[in-house]
Amino acid sequence: MTRLTCRRVVVAGAAAAAGLAVLSPGKHVHAQTQTKPTGVTPAELAKHEKFMRLAIAQANLNPGRPFGSVLVDDRSGEVVGAGVANLAASPLFHSEVQAMNAYLAKNGNKGWENLTMYGTGEACPMCASAMVWAGIPRMVYGSDTPFVRQYIADINIRAKDVAEAGKAIYTSKLLLGGVLASETDKLFEAKGKIGEKK
């Protein structure tokens, strides 16, 4: 029996793209990409890497659950929200929700269409759904769900599937994974595999 693992995802509009690799059970699941993501220009990739480094800085605030996010206004390039997972305070306080709450506190419930969410890990279904409902059209992440699930219990529903399920109310302009995955993967690897003693 095989399992399909998405290696690269770039979604423009409602279109889903790219490269599925078949993995056998028991083999090590690698990050979404160990190389540069495809489908973006070098200048775009440099911009995404710049903001991913800020998400990594957020994740370093909680090494036990290293999810960090920043919300960026694409018009100004300004970080308008930042968050780190804080499940001790609330099961809802995932990094993306924290970044969205920080944005709401400053800007109110408007302007979502101008934003990009950057996260060290692929958004879980709750966070991806929150972004769909808000209308945040661009999501960029480092490590993908199949990789992260080796280290942290997570719901096995991909962000691309949530975006696709919401297409009646949502238009995705970008869903890009694997940005600095070689760095974000290390955050999760440092935590150790589920059930593994450190």
mmCIF file of N, CA and C in Angstrom, residues 50-160:
data_model
loop_
_atom_site.group_PDB
_atom_site.id
_atom_site.type_symbol
_atom_site.label_atom_id
_atom_site.label_comp_id
_atom_site.label_asym_id
_atom_site.label_seq_id
_atom_site.Cartn_x
_atom_site.Cartn_y
_atom_site.Cartn_z
ATOM 1 N N LYS A 50 12.467 36.088 3.288
ATOM 2 C CA LYS A 50 12.640 37.170 4.275
ATOM 3 C C LYS A 50 11.560 37.082 5.352
ATOM 4 N N PHE A 51 10.320 36.929 4.934
ATOM 5 C CA PHE A 51 9.228 36.883 5.904
ATOM 6 C C PHE A 51 9.160 35.537 6.627
ATOM 7 N N MET A 52 9.591 34.466 5.963
ATOM 8 C CA MET A 52 9.629 33.172 6.646
ATOM 9 C C MET A 52 10.638 33.207 7.793
ATOM 10 N N ARG A 53 11.729 33.927 7.622
ATOM 11 C CA ARG A 53 12.708 34.050 8.710
ATOM 12 C C ARG A 53 12.070 34.728 9.930
ATOM 13 N N LEU A 54 11.153 35.653 9.701
ATOM 14 C CA LEU A 54 10.443 36.295 10.817
ATOM 15 C C LEU A 54 9.484 35.304 11.484
ATOM 16 N N ALA A 55 8.867 34.442 10.689
ATOM 17 C CA ALA A 55 8.003 33.403 11.265
ATOM 18 C C ALA A 55 8.839 32.424 12.089
ATOM 19 N N ILE A 56 10.038 32.094 11.610
ATOM 20 C CA ILE A 56 10.940 31.215 12.352
ATOM 21 C C ILE A 56 11.317 31.851 13.686
ATOM 22 N N ALA A 57 11.561 33.156 13.682
ATOM 23 C CA ALA A 57 11.882 33.857 14.929
ATOM 24 C C ALA A 57 10.719 33.740 15.915
ATOM 25 N N GLN A 58 9.489 33.828 15.425
ATOM 26 C CA GLN A 58 8.329 33.641 16.298
ATOM 27 C C GLN A 58 8.309 32.215 16.852
ATOM 28 N N ALA A 59 8.550 31.224 15.975
ATOM 29 C CA ALA A 59 8.518 29.818 16.391
ATOM 30 C C ALA A 59 9.552 29.531 17.472
ATOM 31 N N ASN A 60 10.685 30.204 17.413
ATOM 32 C CA ASN A 60 11.732 29.985 18.415
ATOM 33 C C ASN A 60 11.304 30.412 19.816
ATOM 34 N N LEU A 61 10.207 31.150 19.923
ATOM 35 C CA LEU A 61 9.677 31.536 21.228
ATOM 36 C C LEU A 61 9.004 30.354 21.929
ATOM 37 N N ASN A 62 8.694 29.286 21.183
ATOM 38 C CA ASN A 62 8.057 28.099 21.758
ATOM 39 C C ASN A 62 8.648 26.851 21.111
ATOM 40 N N PRO A 63 9.849 26.438 21.526
ATOM 41 C CA PRO A 63 10.480 25.291 20.886
ATOM 42 C C PRO A 63 9.728 23.976 21.095
ATOM 43 N N GLY A 64 8.860 23.896 22.091
ATOM 44 C CA GLY A 64 8.074 22.685 22.308
ATOM 45 C C GLY A 64 6.988 22.492 21.273
ATOM 46 N N ARG A 65 6.563 23.557 20.658
ATOM 47 C CA ARG A 65 5.544 23.520 19.597
ATOM 48 C C ARG A 65 5.914 24.647 18.627
ATOM 49 N N PRO A 66 6.909 24.409 17.780
ATOM 50 C CA PRO A 66 7.541 25.505 17.029
ATOM 51 C C PRO A 66 6.775 26.007 15.803
ATOM 52 N N PHE A 67 5.536 26.410 16.049
ATOM 53 C CA PHE A 67 4.751 27.042 14.993
ATOM 54 C C PHE A 67 4.809 28.549 15.216
ATOM 55 N N GLY A 68 5.308 29.264 14.240
ATOM 56 C CA GLY A 68 5.342 30.719 14.288
ATOM 57 C C GLY A 68 4.769 31.271 13.001
ATOM 58 N N SER A 69 4.103 32.408 13.088
ATOM 59 C CA SER A 69 3.481 33.019 11.907
ATOM 60 C C SER A 69 3.637 34.516 11.925
ATOM 61 N N VAL A 70 3.711 35.079 10.734
ATOM 62 C CA VAL A 70 3.611 36.526 10.559
ATOM 63 C C VAL A 70 2.632 36.799 9.431
ATOM 64 N N LEU A 71 1.899 37.866 9.587
ATOM 65 C CA LEU A 71 0.924 38.325 8.606
ATOM 66 C C LEU A 71 1.483 39.604 8.007
ATOM 67 N N VAL A 72 1.611 39.631 6.689
ATOM 68 C CA VAL A 72 2.280 40.737 6.009
ATOM 69 C C VAL A 72 1.312 41.441 5.062
ATOM 70 N N ASP A 73 1.309 42.771 5.116
ATOM 71 C CA ASP A 73 0.536 43.585 4.173
ATOM 72 C C ASP A 73 1.347 43.669 2.885
ATOM 73 N N ASP A 74 0.807 43.132 1.813
ATOM 74 C CA ASP A 74 1.535 43.084 0.546
ATOM 75 C C ASP A 74 1.736 44.458 -0.088
ATOM 76 N N ARG A 75 0.929 45.418 0.281
ATOM 77 C CA ARG A 75 1.078 46.762 -0.292
ATOM 78 C C ARG A 75 2.291 47.474 0.273
ATOM 79 N N SER A 76 2.520 47.329 1.580
ATOM 80 C CA SER A 76 3.604 48.058 2.241
ATOM 81 C C SER A 76 4.800 47.178 2.603
ATOM 82 N N GLY A 77 4.597 45.848 2.622
ATOM 83 C CA GLY A 77 5.646 44.952 3.080
ATOM 84 C C GLY A 77 5.794 44.951 4.590
ATOM 85 N N GLU A 78 4.838 45.544 5.287
ATOM 86 C CA GLU A 78 4.879 45.650 6.748
ATOM 87 C C GLU A 78 4.289 44.401 7.402
ATOM 88 N N VAL A 79 4.930 43.933 8.468
ATOM 89 C CA VAL A 79 4.358 42.863 9.280
ATOM 90 C C VAL A 79 3.266 43.501 10.133
ATOM 91 N N VAL A 80 2.029 43.014 9.953
ATOM 92 C CA VAL A 80 0.886 43.612 10.636
ATOM 93 C C VAL A 80 0.294 42.688 11.703
ATOM 94 N N GLY A 81 0.895 41.520 11.863
ATOM 95 C CA GLY A 81 0.473 40.593 12.899
ATOM 96 C C GLY A 81 1.508 39.496 13.030
ATOM 97 N N ALA A 82 1.717 39.048 14.257
ATOM 98 C CA ALA A 82 2.666 37.963 14.497
ATOM 99 C C ALA A 82 2.105 37.086 15.599
ATOM 100 N N GLY A 83 2.457 35.796 15.544
ATOM 101 C CA GLY A 83 1.954 34.901 16.567
ATOM 102 C C GLY A 83 2.787 33.643 16.692
ATOM 103 N N VAL A 84 2.697 33.053 17.864
ATOM 104 C CA VAL A 84 3.343 31.787 18.166
ATOM 105 C C VAL A 84 2.291 30.909 18.834
ATOM 106 N N ALA A 85 2.378 29.602 18.613
ATOM 107 C CA ALA A 85 1.425 28.682 19.227
ATOM 108 C C ALA A 85 1.490 28.803 20.748
ATOM 109 N N ASN A 86 0.316 28.893 21.381
ATOM 110 C CA ASN A 86 0.228 28.975 22.834
ATOM 111 C C ASN A 86 -0.983 28.169 23.295
ATOM 112 N N LEU A 87 -0.891 26.849 23.121
ATOM 113 C CA LEU A 87 -2.018 25.984 23.459
ATOM 114 C C LEU A 87 -2.236 25.860 24.951
ATOM 115 N N ALA A 88 -1.255 26.261 25.756
ATOM 116 C CA ALA A 88 -1.451 26.259 27.210
ATOM 117 C C ALA A 88 -2.501 27.291 27.602
ATOM 118 N N ALA A 89 -2.599 28.367 26.839
ATOM 119 C CA ALA A 89 -3.580 29.418 27.127
ATOM 120 C C ALA A 89 -4.945 29.090 26.534
ATOM 121 N N SER A 90 -4.952 28.510 25.328
ATOM 122 C CA SER A 90 -6.210 28.168 24.653
ATOM 123 C C SER A 90 -5.923 27.192 23.523
ATOM 124 N N PRO A 91 -6.804 26.212 23.318
ATOM 125 C CA PRO A 91 -6.602 25.304 22.192
ATOM 126 C C PRO A 91 -6.757 26.004 20.846
ATOM 127 N N LEU A 92 -7.309 27.198 20.853
ATOM 128 C CA LEU A 92 -7.475 27.976 19.620
ATOM 129 C C LEU A 92 -6.240 28.804 19.268
ATOM 130 N N PHE A 93 -5.310 28.944 20.194
ATOM 131 C CA PHE A 93 -4.184 29.844 19.991
ATOM 132 C C PHE A 93 -3.060 29.199 19.187
ATOM 133 N N HIS A 94 -3.386 28.826 17.962
ATOM 134 C CA HIS A 94 -2.365 28.414 17.002
ATOM 135 C C HIS A 94 -1.701 29.686 16.484
ATOM 136 N N SER A 95 -0.524 29.563 15.922
ATOM 137 C CA SER A 95 0.232 30.760 15.544
ATOM 138 C C SER A 95 -0.505 31.619 14.528
ATOM 139 N N GLU A 96 -1.174 30.993 13.556
ATOM 140 C CA GLU A 96 -1.899 31.774 12.547
ATOM 141 C C GLU A 96 -3.048 32.558 13.174
ATOM 142 N N VAL A 97 -3.769 31.917 14.096
ATOM 143 C CA VAL A 97 -4.876 32.599 14.778
ATOM 144 C C VAL A 97 -4.332 33.739 15.635
ATOM 145 N N GLN A 98 -3.216 33.513 16.297
ATOM 146 C CA GLN A 98 -2.593 34.569 17.100
ATOM 147 C C GLN A 98 -2.219 35.766 16.214
ATOM 148 N N ALA A 99 -1.636 35.485 15.040
ATOM 149 C CA ALA A 99 -1.269 36.576 14.121
ATOM 150 C C ALA A 99 -2.519 37.307 13.635
ATOM 151 N N MET A 100 -3.582 36.554 13.341
ATOM 152 C CA MET A 100 -4.834 37.184 12.903
ATOM 153 C C MET A 100 -5.432 38.038 14.020
ATOM 154 N N ASN A 101 -5.388 37.551 15.257
ATOM 155 C CA ASN A 101 -5.905 38.330 16.389
ATOM 156 C C ASN A 101 -5.102 39.610 16.600
ATOM 157 N N ALA A 102 -3.775 39.528 16.425
ATOM 158 C CA ALA A 102 -2.940 40.732 16.549
ATOM 159 C C ALA A 102 -3.316 41.745 15.465
ATOM 160 N N TYR A 103 -3.560 41.268 14.253
ATOM 161 C CA TYR A 103 -3.984 42.151 13.162
ATOM 162 C C TYR A 103 -5.342 42.787 13.480
ATOM 163 N N LEU A 104 -6.289 41.969 13.930
ATOM 164 C CA LEU A 104 -7.625 42.475 14.266
ATOM 165 C C LEU A 104 -7.567 43.574 15.327
ATOM 166 N N ALA A 105 -6.737 43.381 16.341
ATOM 167 C CA ALA A 105 -6.636 44.355 17.436
ATOM 168 C C ALA A 105 -6.181 45.720 16.934
ATOM 169 N N LYS A 106 -5.334 45.738 15.913
ATOM 170 C CA LYS A 106 -4.809 47.003 15.378
ATOM 171 C C LYS A 106 -5.643 47.578 14.242
ATOM 172 N N ASN A 107 -6.230 46.706 13.418
ATOM 173 C CA ASN A 107 -6.828 47.155 12.157
ATOM 174 C C ASN A 107 -8.306 46.887 12.009
ATOM 175 N N GLY A 108 -8.886 46.112 12.901
ATOM 176 C CA GLY A 108 -10.287 45.746 12.746
ATOM 177 C C GLY A 108 -10.454 44.661 11.695
ATOM 178 N N ASN A 109 -11.695 44.276 11.479
ATOM 179 C CA ASN A 109 -12.019 43.172 10.581
ATOM 180 C C ASN A 109 -12.160 43.669 9.140
ATOM 181 N N LYS A 110 -11.045 44.102 8.575
ATOM 182 C CA LYS A 110 -11.047 44.617 7.206
ATOM 183 C C LYS A 110 -9.634 44.498 6.630
ATOM 184 N N GLY A 111 -9.535 44.565 5.316
ATOM 185 C CA GLY A 111 -8.235 44.584 4.658
ATOM 186 C C GLY A 111 -7.560 43.242 4.502
ATOM 187 N N TRP A 112 -8.264 42.154 4.803
ATOM 188 C CA TRP A 112 -7.664 40.819 4.724
ATOM 189 C C TRP A 112 -7.154 40.491 3.325
ATOM 190 N N GLU A 113 -7.827 41.025 2.320
ATOM 191 C CA GLU A 113 -7.477 40.704 0.935
ATOM 192 C C GLU A 113 -6.087 41.179 0.531
ATOM 193 N N ASN A 114 -5.476 42.033 1.346
ATOM 194 C CA ASN A 114 -4.145 42.574 1.045
ATOM 195 C C ASN A 114 -3.024 41.838 1.769
ATOM 196 N N LEU A 115 -3.345 40.716 2.425
ATOM 197 C CA LEU A 115 -2.394 40.092 3.332
ATOM 198 C C LEU A 115 -1.883 38.741 2.835
ATOM 199 N N THR A 116 -0.698 38.383 3.319
ATOM 200 C CA THR A 116 -0.125 37.048 3.140
ATOM 201 C C THR A 116 0.243 36.515 4.513
ATOM 202 N N MET A 117 -0.137 35.258 4.763
ATOM 203 C CA MET A 117 0.217 34.586 6.010
ATOM 204 C C MET A 117 1.448 33.724 5.759
ATOM 205 N N TYR A 118 2.463 33.892 6.597
ATOM 206 C CA TYR A 118 3.671 33.066 6.560
ATOM 207 C C TYR A 118 3.695 32.224 7.821
ATOM 208 N N GLY A 119 3.921 30.923 7.690
ATOM 209 C CA GLY A 119 3.982 30.053 8.854
ATOM 210 C C GLY A 119 5.063 29.008 8.715
ATOM 211 N N THR A 120 5.656 28.641 9.842
ATOM 212 C CA THR A 120 6.723 27.638 9.820
ATOM 213 C C THR A 120 6.188 26.265 9.436
ATOM 214 N N GLY A 121 4.920 26.000 9.732
ATOM 215 C CA GLY A 121 4.283 24.748 9.347
ATOM 216 C C GLY A 121 3.039 25.035 8.532
ATOM 217 N N GLU A 122 2.664 24.075 7.710
ATOM 218 C CA GLU A 122 1.437 24.194 6.918
ATOM 219 C C GLU A 122 0.256 24.388 7.859
ATOM 220 N N ALA A 123 -0.648 25.283 7.510
ATOM 221 C CA ALA A 123 -1.804 25.579 8.351
ATOM 222 C C ALA A 123 -2.666 24.335 8.544
ATOM 223 N N CYS A 124 -3.085 24.117 9.792
ATOM 224 C CA CYS A 124 -4.012 23.027 10.098
ATOM 225 C C CYS A 124 -5.383 23.401 9.536
ATOM 226 N N PRO A 125 -6.351 22.481 9.557
ATOM 227 C CA PRO A 125 -7.668 22.800 9.007
ATOM 228 C C PRO A 125 -8.361 23.974 9.698
ATOM 229 N N MET A 126 -8.181 24.098 11.024
ATOM 230 C CA MET A 126 -8.798 25.223 11.728
ATOM 231 C C MET A 126 -8.225 26.544 11.235
ATOM 232 N N CYS A 127 -6.903 26.620 11.157
ATOM 233 C CA CYS A 127 -6.256 27.871 10.760
ATOM 234 C C CYS A 127 -6.494 28.177 9.284
ATOM 235 N N ALA A 128 -6.411 27.148 8.447
ATOM 236 C CA ALA A 128 -6.688 27.362 7.020
ATOM 237 C C ALA A 128 -8.133 27.821 6.829
ATOM 238 N N SER A 129 -9.058 27.241 7.588
ATOM 239 C CA SER A 129 -10.462 27.667 7.501
ATOM 240 C C SER A 129 -10.635 29.109 7.959
ATOM 241 N N ALA A 130 -9.936 29.493 9.025
ATOM 242 C CA ALA A 130 -10.011 30.889 9.488
ATOM 243 C C ALA A 130 -9.522 31.835 8.394
ATOM 244 N N MET A 131 -8.451 31.447 7.696
ATOM 245 C CA MET A 131 -7.942 32.287 6.604
ATOM 246 C C MET A 131 -8.917 32.334 5.441
ATOM 247 N N VAL A 132 -9.586 31.211 5.155
ATOM 248 C CA VAL A 132 -10.607 31.192 4.098
ATOM 249 C C VAL A 132 -11.749 32.131 4.484
ATOM 250 N N TRP A 133 -12.256 32.010 5.718
ATOM 251 C CA TRP A 133 -13.366 32.863 6.148
ATOM 252 C C TRP A 133 -12.986 34.345 6.138
ATOM 253 N N ALA A 134 -11.746 34.654 6.541
ATOM 254 C CA ALA A 134 -11.306 36.055 6.538
ATOM 255 C C ALA A 134 -11.047 36.554 5.125
ATOM 256 N N GLY A 135 -10.674 35.648 4.234
ATOM 257 C CA GLY A 135 -10.359 36.041 2.859
ATOM 258 C C GLY A 135 -8.890 36.373 2.660
ATOM 259 N N ILE A 136 -8.002 35.799 3.474
ATOM 260 C CA ILE A 136 -6.561 35.998 3.276
ATOM 261 C C ILE A 136 -6.169 35.156 2.068
ATOM 262 N N PRO A 137 -5.823 35.792 0.949
ATOM 263 C CA PRO A 137 -5.675 35.041 -0.301
ATOM 264 C C PRO A 137 -4.334 34.355 -0.518
ATOM 265 N N ARG A 138 -3.360 34.636 0.352
ATOM 266 C CA ARG A 138 -2.029 34.061 0.141
ATOM 267 C C ARG A 138 -1.529 33.409 1.431
ATOM 268 N N MET A 139 -1.112 32.127 1.313
ATOM 269 C CA MET A 139 -0.547 31.377 2.436
ATOM 270 C C MET A 139 0.794 30.809 1.979
ATOM 271 N N VAL A 140 1.827 31.034 2.789
ATOM 272 C CA VAL A 140 3.173 30.530 2.503
ATOM 273 C C VAL A 140 3.654 29.800 3.749
ATOM 274 N N TYR A 141 4.175 28.587 3.568
ATOM 275 C CA TYR A 141 4.630 27.831 4.735
ATOM 276 C C TYR A 141 5.936 27.124 4.443
ATOM 277 N N GLY A 142 6.573 26.679 5.533
ATOM 278 C CA GLY A 142 7.831 25.954 5.430
ATOM 279 C C GLY A 142 7.591 24.456 5.358
ATOM 280 N N SER A 143 7.436 23.817 6.510
ATOM 281 C CA SER A 143 7.277 22.356 6.593
ATOM 282 C C SER A 143 5.834 21.951 6.337
ATOM 283 N N ASP A 144 5.665 20.852 5.601
ATOM 284 C CA ASP A 144 4.308 20.423 5.266
ATOM 285 C C ASP A 144 3.726 19.493 6.331
ATOM 286 N N THR A 145 2.425 19.300 6.271
ATOM 287 C CA THR A 145 1.703 18.505 7.258
ATOM 288 C C THR A 145 2.234 17.075 7.397
ATOM 289 N N PRO A 146 2.474 16.337 6.306
ATOM 290 C CA PRO A 146 2.991 14.972 6.492
ATOM 291 C C PRO A 146 4.309 14.928 7.266
ATOM 292 N N PHE A 147 5.156 15.906 7.057
ATOM 293 C CA PHE A 147 6.420 15.958 7.795
ATOM 294 C C PHE A 147 6.173 16.312 9.258
ATOM 295 N N VAL A 148 5.408 17.364 9.511
ATOM 296 C CA VAL A 148 5.161 17.852 10.868
ATOM 297 C C VAL A 148 4.491 16.779 11.725
ATOM 298 N N ARG A 149 3.616 15.989 11.119
ATOM 299 C CA ARG A 149 2.876 14.972 11.874
ATOM 300 C C ARG A 149 3.779 13.901 12.483
ATOM 301 N N GLN A 150 4.989 13.802 12.037
ATOM 302 C CA GLN A 150 5.931 12.870 12.665
ATOM 303 C C GLN A 150 6.352 13.356 14.054
ATOM 304 N N TYR A 151 6.224 14.660 14.282
ATOM 305 C CA TYR A 151 6.751 15.285 15.495
ATOM 306 C C TYR A 151 5.670 15.864 16.397
ATOM 307 N N ILE A 152 4.559 16.262 15.808
ATOM 308 C CA ILE A 152 3.477 16.891 16.570
ATOM 309 C C ILE A 152 2.157 16.343 16.042
ATOM 310 N N ALA A 153 1.300 15.906 16.956
ATOM 311 C CA ALA A 153 -0.016 15.407 16.547
ATOM 312 C C ALA A 153 -0.766 16.514 15.817
ATOM 313 N N ASP A 154 -1.325 16.183 14.688
ATOM 314 C CA ASP A 154 -2.007 17.161 13.856
ATOM 315 C C ASP A 154 -3.114 16.465 13.082
ATOM 316 N N ILE A 155 -4.086 17.208 12.653
ATOM 317 C CA ILE A 155 -5.177 16.675 11.837
ATOM 318 C C ILE A 155 -4.663 16.563 10.406
ATOM 319 N N ASN A 156 -4.874 15.413 9.805
ATOM 320 C CA ASN A 156 -4.317 15.146 8.484
ATOM 321 C C ASN A 156 -5.236 15.638 7.360
ATOM 322 N N ILE A 157 -5.446 16.930 7.342
ATOM 323 C CA ILE A 157 -6.158 17.582 6.241
ATOM 324 C C ILE A 157 -5.260 18.708 5.763
ATOM 325 N N ARG A 158 -4.949 18.701 4.490
ATOM 326 C CA ARG A 158 -4.014 19.669 3.926
ATOM 327 C C ARG A 158 -4.682 21.027 3.684
ATOM 328 N N ALA A 159 -3.892 22.090 3.753
ATOM 329 C CA ALA A 159 -4.399 23.447 3.527
ATOM 330 C C ALA A 159 -5.013 23.582 2.135
ATOM 331 N N LYS A 160 -4.403 22.929 1.145
ATOM 332 C CA LYS A 160 -4.938 23.012 -0.224
ATOM 333 C C LYS A 160 -6.351 22.421 -0.290
#
